[in-house]
Short mmCIF file of C-alpha atoms (C1' of nucleotides) in Angstrom, two decimals:
data_model
loop_
_atom_site.label_atom_id
_atom_site.label_comp_id
_atom_site.label_asym_id
_atom_site.label_seq_id
_atom_site.Cartn_x
_atom_site.Cartn_y
_atom_site.Cartn_z
CA UNK A 1 82.30 41.08 106.70
CA UNK A 2 85.12 42.74 105.00
CA UNK A 3 88.23 41.19 103.80
CA UNK A 4 90.90 40.61 106.41
CA UNK A 5 93.51 43.34 106.40
CA UNK A 6 96.79 42.43 104.81
CA UNK A 7 98.69 43.39 107.92
CA UNK A 8 98.23 44.40 111.50
CA UNK A 9 97.35 48.01 111.01
CA UNK A 10 97.92 48.86 114.63
CA UNK A 11 101.57 47.89 114.48
CA UNK A 12 102.29 49.28 111.10
CA UNK A 13 103.90 52.59 110.45
CA UNK A 14 102.31 54.82 107.89
CA UNK A 15 103.30 57.97 106.17
CA UNK A 16 106.52 59.10 104.57
CA UNK A 17 109.49 56.78 104.56
CA UNK A 18 112.61 57.72 106.45
CA UNK A 19 116.04 57.40 104.82
CA UNK A 20 116.81 54.59 107.25
CA UNK A 21 113.77 52.64 106.17
CA UNK A 22 114.64 53.26 102.57
CA UNK A 23 118.17 52.01 102.94
CA UNK A 24 117.06 48.97 104.90
CA UNK A 25 114.57 48.00 102.27
CA UNK A 26 116.82 48.77 99.38
CA UNK A 27 119.83 46.95 100.65
CA UNK A 28 117.80 43.91 101.59
CA UNK A 29 116.11 43.62 98.24
CA UNK A 30 119.34 44.22 96.38
CA UNK A 31 120.93 41.38 98.28
CA UNK A 32 118.11 38.93 98.63
CA UNK A 33 115.40 40.03 96.31
CA UNK A 34 111.84 40.20 97.47
CA UNK A 35 111.66 36.49 98.00
CA UNK A 36 108.38 36.58 96.21
CA UNK A 37 106.61 37.51 99.40
CA UNK A 38 106.08 41.14 100.13
CA UNK A 39 103.94 40.46 103.15
CA UNK A 40 106.73 38.66 104.96
CA UNK A 41 109.44 41.01 103.83
CA UNK A 42 109.03 43.84 106.34
CA UNK A 43 109.22 41.37 109.21
CA UNK A 44 112.41 39.90 107.83
CA UNK A 45 114.14 43.22 107.76
CA UNK A 46 112.57 44.63 110.87
CA UNK A 47 110.46 47.27 109.24
CA UNK A 48 107.19 48.25 110.80
CA UNK A 49 105.63 48.63 107.44
CA UNK A 50 102.91 46.91 105.53
CA UNK A 51 104.17 44.61 102.80
CA UNK A 52 102.15 46.50 100.28
CA UNK A 53 103.76 49.69 101.40
CA UNK A 54 107.21 48.15 100.99
CA UNK A 55 106.36 46.94 97.55
CA UNK A 56 105.09 50.35 96.54
CA UNK A 57 108.10 52.10 97.96
CA UNK A 58 110.43 49.82 96.11
CA UNK A 59 108.61 49.97 92.83
CA UNK A 60 107.95 53.66 92.84
CA UNK A 61 111.00 55.06 94.47
CA UNK A 62 113.86 52.75 95.39
CA UNK A 63 114.04 50.59 92.32
CA UNK A 64 117.17 51.26 90.29
CA UNK A 65 117.10 53.20 87.04
CA UNK A 66 114.02 55.11 87.97
CA UNK A 67 113.46 58.52 86.50
CA UNK A 68 111.55 61.14 88.39
CA UNK A 69 109.96 64.15 86.82
CA UNK A 70 111.24 65.80 83.71
CA UNK A 71 108.96 64.09 81.28
CA UNK A 72 110.08 64.70 77.77
CA UNK A 73 107.83 65.71 74.93
CA UNK A 74 108.24 62.28 73.48
CA UNK A 75 107.11 60.74 76.71
CA UNK A 76 104.16 63.10 76.74
CA UNK A 77 103.25 61.91 73.31
CA UNK A 78 103.51 58.30 74.26
CA UNK A 79 101.43 58.75 77.33
CA UNK A 80 98.75 60.67 75.49
CA UNK A 81 98.64 58.21 72.66
CA UNK A 82 98.44 55.24 74.93
CA UNK A 83 95.89 56.87 77.16
CA UNK A 84 93.69 57.58 74.20
CA UNK A 85 94.16 54.05 73.06
CA UNK A 86 93.93 51.97 76.17
CA UNK A 87 92.73 54.33 78.83
CA UNK A 88 94.06 54.49 82.32
CA UNK A 89 96.03 51.30 82.28
CA UNK A 90 98.95 52.98 83.87
CA UNK A 91 100.96 49.87 84.30
CA UNK A 92 100.76 49.12 80.61
CA UNK A 93 101.68 52.67 79.76
CA UNK A 94 104.53 52.55 82.22
CA UNK A 95 105.79 49.42 80.53
CA UNK A 96 106.40 51.52 77.43
CA UNK A 97 108.38 54.12 79.30
CA UNK A 98 111.52 52.67 80.79
CA UNK A 99 112.33 54.13 84.15
CA UNK A 100 108.86 55.40 84.73
CA UNK A 101 106.42 53.99 87.21
CA UNK A 102 102.73 53.69 86.82
CA UNK A 103 102.25 55.93 89.82
CA UNK A 104 104.51 58.55 88.30
CA UNK A 105 102.70 58.49 85.03
CA UNK A 106 99.34 58.53 86.69
CA UNK A 107 100.32 61.55 88.75
CA UNK A 108 101.85 63.24 85.78
CA UNK A 109 98.76 62.66 83.74
CA UNK A 110 96.39 63.84 86.42
CA UNK A 111 98.34 66.90 87.41
CA UNK A 112 100.00 68.10 84.27
CA UNK A 113 99.26 66.40 81.02
CA UNK A 114 95.52 66.56 81.36
CA UNK A 115 95.75 70.21 82.24
CA UNK A 116 98.15 70.80 79.45
CA UNK A 117 95.55 69.56 77.06
CA UNK A 118 92.83 71.51 78.74
CA UNK A 119 95.04 74.53 78.77
CA UNK A 120 95.42 74.25 75.06
CA UNK A 121 91.72 74.00 74.84
CA UNK A 122 91.26 77.06 76.96
CA UNK A 123 93.78 78.95 74.94
CA UNK A 124 91.67 78.35 71.94
CA UNK A 125 88.67 79.60 73.77
CA UNK A 126 90.34 82.88 74.57
CA UNK A 127 88.70 84.59 71.68
CA UNK A 128 85.31 83.63 72.98
CA UNK A 129 85.73 83.82 76.69
CA UNK A 130 86.96 86.43 79.02
CA UNK A 131 89.94 85.11 80.85
CA UNK A 132 89.71 84.83 84.58
CA UNK A 133 91.55 87.52 86.40
CA UNK A 134 92.72 85.46 89.28
CA UNK A 135 94.25 82.10 89.71
CA UNK A 136 91.25 80.99 91.63
CA UNK A 137 88.98 81.94 88.82
CA UNK A 138 91.22 80.25 86.38
CA UNK A 139 91.04 77.14 88.38
CA UNK A 140 87.31 77.32 88.49
CA UNK A 141 87.19 77.70 84.77
CA UNK A 142 89.50 74.83 84.43
CA UNK A 143 87.38 72.65 86.58
CA UNK A 144 84.43 73.47 84.49
CA UNK A 145 86.31 72.26 81.50
CA UNK A 146 87.28 69.12 83.24
CA UNK A 147 83.71 68.22 83.62
CA UNK A 148 83.41 68.29 79.91
CA UNK A 149 81.61 71.55 79.47
CA UNK A 150 82.79 72.52 76.06
CA UNK A 151 79.42 73.63 75.04
CA UNK A 152 80.41 77.02 73.80
CA UNK A 153 83.47 76.24 71.87
CA UNK A 154 84.77 74.23 69.04
CA UNK A 155 86.70 71.55 70.78
CA UNK A 156 87.71 69.92 67.58
CA UNK A 157 89.75 72.91 66.59
CA UNK A 158 91.26 72.93 70.02
CA UNK A 159 92.07 69.32 69.61
CA UNK A 160 93.72 69.94 66.32
CA UNK A 161 95.78 72.68 67.78
CA UNK A 162 96.81 70.51 70.62
CA UNK A 163 97.99 67.66 68.53
CA UNK A 164 99.84 69.93 66.25
CA UNK A 165 101.43 71.48 69.27
CA UNK A 166 102.45 68.04 70.36
CA UNK A 167 104.01 67.48 66.97
CA UNK A 168 101.36 65.07 66.08
CA UNK A 169 98.98 64.93 63.25
CA UNK A 170 95.54 65.82 64.34
CA UNK A 171 93.68 63.24 66.24
CA UNK A 172 90.58 62.67 64.26
CA UNK A 173 87.22 62.40 65.76
CA UNK A 174 87.08 58.68 65.72
CA UNK A 175 83.83 57.32 64.60
CA UNK A 176 82.31 54.55 66.62
CA UNK A 177 83.69 51.20 65.75
CA UNK A 178 81.52 48.64 64.14
CA UNK A 179 80.20 45.78 66.17
CA UNK A 180 82.42 43.42 64.31
CA UNK A 181 85.27 45.39 62.91
CA UNK A 182 87.47 44.00 60.23
CA UNK A 183 90.52 42.16 61.28
CA UNK A 184 93.57 44.32 61.18
CA UNK A 185 95.83 44.00 58.21
CA UNK A 186 93.63 41.40 56.71
CA UNK A 187 91.10 43.90 55.51
CA UNK A 188 93.12 47.00 55.60
CA UNK A 189 94.01 47.86 52.08
CA UNK A 190 96.87 49.93 53.19
CA UNK A 191 98.27 46.91 54.84
CA UNK A 192 97.43 44.37 52.28
CA UNK A 193 101.08 43.67 51.78
CA UNK A 194 101.87 44.20 55.32
CA UNK A 195 104.18 41.66 56.79
CA UNK A 196 103.20 42.61 60.28
CA UNK A 197 102.01 39.74 62.32
CA UNK A 198 98.32 39.54 62.63
CA UNK A 199 97.40 38.47 66.06
CA UNK A 200 94.43 36.55 65.03
CA UNK A 201 94.60 34.18 67.85
CA UNK A 202 93.40 35.35 71.16
CA UNK A 203 96.12 33.61 73.01
CA UNK A 204 98.84 35.49 71.24
CA UNK A 205 97.09 38.69 72.01
CA UNK A 206 96.73 37.82 75.56
CA UNK A 207 100.36 36.90 75.85
CA UNK A 208 101.36 40.13 74.24
CA UNK A 209 99.26 42.12 76.61
CA UNK A 210 100.52 40.22 79.58
CA UNK A 211 104.01 40.79 78.33
CA UNK A 212 103.25 44.44 78.23
CA UNK A 213 102.50 44.27 81.87
CA UNK A 214 98.76 44.19 81.83
CA UNK A 215 96.54 41.76 83.50
CA UNK A 216 94.08 40.55 81.02
CA UNK A 217 92.04 37.67 82.07
CA UNK A 218 89.60 35.97 79.83
CA UNK A 219 87.00 37.93 81.61
CA UNK A 220 88.41 41.07 80.19
CA UNK A 221 87.63 39.85 76.79
CA UNK A 222 84.44 38.09 77.27
CA UNK A 223 82.79 39.50 80.29
CA UNK A 224 84.08 42.91 81.13
CA UNK A 225 83.59 44.20 77.67
CA UNK A 226 80.89 41.83 76.65
CA UNK A 227 82.40 41.59 73.28
CA UNK A 228 83.69 38.80 71.19
CA UNK A 229 87.39 38.17 71.12
CA UNK A 230 89.35 40.00 68.50
CA UNK A 231 86.96 42.82 68.62
CA UNK A 232 88.29 46.31 68.55
CA UNK A 233 89.34 48.16 71.62
CA UNK A 234 92.41 47.27 73.49
CA UNK A 235 93.25 44.36 71.37
CA UNK A 236 92.95 46.08 68.09
CA UNK A 237 94.83 48.98 69.37
CA UNK A 238 97.74 46.85 70.17
CA UNK A 239 97.57 45.47 66.70
CA UNK A 240 98.28 48.89 65.53
CA UNK A 241 101.23 49.68 67.59
CA UNK A 242 103.75 48.03 65.32
CA UNK A 243 102.62 50.16 62.47
CA UNK A 244 103.11 53.34 64.38
CA UNK A 245 106.33 53.37 62.53
CA UNK A 246 104.32 54.12 59.45
CA UNK A 247 102.86 57.19 61.11
CA UNK A 248 99.62 56.94 59.24
CA UNK A 249 96.97 54.49 60.02
CA UNK A 250 93.67 53.57 58.82
CA UNK A 251 91.54 53.80 61.83
CA UNK A 252 89.00 51.41 60.57
CA UNK A 253 89.62 48.83 63.18
CA UNK A 254 91.23 50.94 65.71
CA UNK A 255 91.16 53.27 68.57
CA UNK A 256 88.16 54.74 70.20
CA UNK A 257 87.73 51.80 72.43
CA UNK A 258 87.12 54.39 75.03
CA UNK A 259 84.37 55.92 73.06
CA UNK A 260 83.31 52.66 71.73
CA UNK A 261 79.84 51.66 70.92
CA UNK A 262 77.64 48.67 71.15
CA UNK A 263 76.91 48.63 74.82
CA UNK A 264 80.50 48.29 75.79
CA UNK A 265 81.80 50.39 78.57
CA UNK A 266 82.49 53.87 77.43
CA UNK A 267 85.55 55.50 78.81
CA UNK A 268 85.92 59.06 77.89
CA UNK A 269 87.46 59.67 81.25
CA UNK A 270 87.42 63.38 80.81
CA UNK A 271 88.96 63.04 77.42
CA UNK A 272 86.02 64.37 75.58
CA UNK A 273 88.28 67.09 74.34
CA UNK A 274 90.27 64.49 72.47
CA UNK A 275 87.31 63.52 70.48
CA UNK A 276 85.46 66.72 70.31
CA UNK A 277 82.27 67.63 71.88
CA UNK A 278 80.37 66.47 68.91
CA UNK A 279 81.39 63.00 69.79
CA UNK A 280 80.33 63.24 73.35
CA UNK A 281 77.26 65.34 72.99
CA UNK A 282 75.91 65.84 69.56
CA UNK A 283 76.39 62.26 68.61
CA UNK A 284 75.82 61.02 72.05
CA UNK A 285 73.37 58.42 71.06
CA UNK A 286 75.78 57.10 68.56
CA UNK A 287 78.85 57.27 70.65
CA UNK A 288 78.02 57.31 74.24
CA UNK A 289 74.91 55.33 74.42
CA UNK A 290 74.97 53.42 71.26
CA UNK A 291 72.48 50.78 71.84
CA UNK A 292 71.44 50.24 68.29
CA UNK A 293 74.41 50.76 66.13
CA UNK A 294 73.14 49.35 62.94
CA UNK A 295 72.69 52.59 61.09
CA UNK A 296 75.80 53.98 62.49
CA UNK A 297 77.82 51.18 61.18
CA UNK A 298 77.58 52.58 57.75
CA UNK A 299 78.77 55.89 58.92
CA UNK A 300 81.57 54.22 60.68
CA UNK A 301 82.57 52.22 57.68
CA UNK A 302 82.50 55.23 55.46
CA UNK A 303 84.53 57.15 57.87
CA UNK A 304 86.94 54.40 58.38
CA UNK A 305 87.66 54.19 54.72
CA UNK A 306 88.65 57.75 54.52
CA UNK A 307 92.10 58.75 55.45
CA UNK A 308 91.98 58.91 59.14
CA UNK A 309 95.16 59.55 60.90
CA UNK A 310 95.74 58.00 64.19
CA UNK A 311 97.93 60.01 66.49
CA UNK A 312 101.33 58.48 66.34
CA UNK A 313 103.38 58.35 69.43
CA UNK A 314 106.10 60.49 68.04
CA UNK A 315 107.96 61.12 64.86
CA UNK A 316 110.79 59.02 66.10
CA UNK A 317 108.82 56.62 68.10
CA UNK A 318 108.86 53.05 67.17
CA UNK A 319 107.02 50.52 69.13
CA UNK A 320 109.20 48.75 71.59
CA UNK A 321 108.43 45.19 72.16
CA UNK A 322 109.05 44.52 75.82
CA UNK A 323 111.86 42.13 76.47
"C1'" DA B 1 103.98 89.04 107.17
"C1'" DA B 2 100.10 86.34 107.19
"C1'" DC B 3 96.76 84.03 105.14
"C1'" DC B 4 94.56 81.53 101.49
"C1'" DC B 5 94.42 78.67 97.74
"C1'" DC B 6 96.39 75.68 94.42
"C1'" DT B 7 99.58 72.21 92.69
"C1'" DC B 8 102.10 68.24 93.05
"C1'" DC B 9 103.28 63.75 94.43
"C1'" DA B 10 104.12 60.07 97.80
"C1'" DA B 11 101.49 57.00 99.98
"C1'" DC B 12 97.30 54.73 101.13
"C1'" DC B 13 93.06 52.18 100.17
"C1'" DG B 14 90.09 48.98 98.26
"C1'" DC B 15 89.32 46.17 94.65
"C1'" DT B 16 90.27 42.38 91.20
"C1'" DC B 17 92.93 38.68 89.62
"C1'" DG B 18 95.88 34.64 89.94
"C1'" DT B 19 97.29 30.80 92.42
"C1'" DG B 20 97.69 27.24 95.75
"C1'" DC B 21 95.46 24.22 98.80
"C1'" DC C 1 84.94 23.71 93.32
"C1'" DG C 2 85.45 27.00 96.68
"C1'" DC C 3 88.12 29.44 99.78
"C1'" DA C 4 92.11 32.07 101.39
"C1'" DC C 5 95.82 34.71 100.49
"C1'" DG C 6 99.26 37.51 98.11
"C1'" DA C 7 100.28 40.43 94.16
"C1'" DG C 8 99.13 44.01 91.39
"C1'" DC C 9 96.37 47.70 89.85
"C1'" DG C 10 93.88 52.19 89.59
"C1'" DG C 11 91.61 55.71 92.27
"C1'" DT C 12 91.96 58.74 96.01
"C1'" DT C 13 93.91 61.29 99.79
"C1'" DG C 14 96.76 64.22 102.59
"C1'" DG C 15 100.43 67.12 103.39
"C1'" DA C 16 104.32 69.92 101.89
"C1'" DG C 17 105.57 73.64 99.22
"C1'" DG C 18 104.80 77.62 96.46
"C1'" DG C 19 102.47 81.57 94.56
"C1'" DG C 20 99.01 85.20 94.90
"C1'" DT C 21 96.56 88.62 97.51
#
DNA sequence: AACCCCTCCAACCGCTCGTGC
DNA sequence: CGCACGAGCGGTTGGAGGGGT
């Protein structure tokens, strides 16, 4: 027993939208709004489309002030930084890029940005690997990289090169976070005088995240990640955003939620190259499968007290609080 | 010129979450 | 409390277009 379909698939048109459909949908929404009911909307305007399809078309294409293509370097930086920080929460990332849709960013990431990074990586491997002669071979090589096979190269140097190419300080190899990381600002010496708000209450955090466009139920905190509230990961990362303006960050309580430890979901998502192979392979037990993290905590703490530089979004980037 | 392969992106699909009853 | 339904999200797909051989 599957879930009932959202619409009568037999009487619903699929595929590319015609200009007529576009104009119908656009003019209706501009005049009446969506009415809060996408399912009913296509019927109202006589479109043989699924409500979901209408919604998608509006959000991704017809909505005013949308930008298509032509991602700037700054946008690249923002996307990369946010992806490293929060993973594939495209809607949250899109919320930081006015005029961009989650679908756009997702496509851009999957088709270009990821390859851009991998390309950088491959460039650095040139000295060690014969370059493929044909496009097909190149693609094969590329695919191999995608799967995380960096076994014969120094991915950390590639990573450094990439970030420098992106006008960013090098993304460090983030050590695994402690099970109970220090609260941001409170324990961060660099921020001891910091006036930044410390979102020590879960509700504020949640509101902030919701404001940013994410959907963060309590489950996300307590069940999905099986971690106590105010742990690192997404939450801590958002703590840090305001201080992006400072460009340098102590990573002690930050980042690496995707390569987090302590039995929480690990999300390298093909981004091993961000962290270096050592993270994903050599230290796999620490990083990827950290069941017992006790010993590693020390390493983490030591590391986190050194000057670790979190990749800022951009020289000029300052965190925009959504309206 | 024809074919093959790859890239890109719009659109679809299935799932989760929130909400109302 | 549980169910149904709509909204929203992220992953995936399919086709158009372009480049290489």
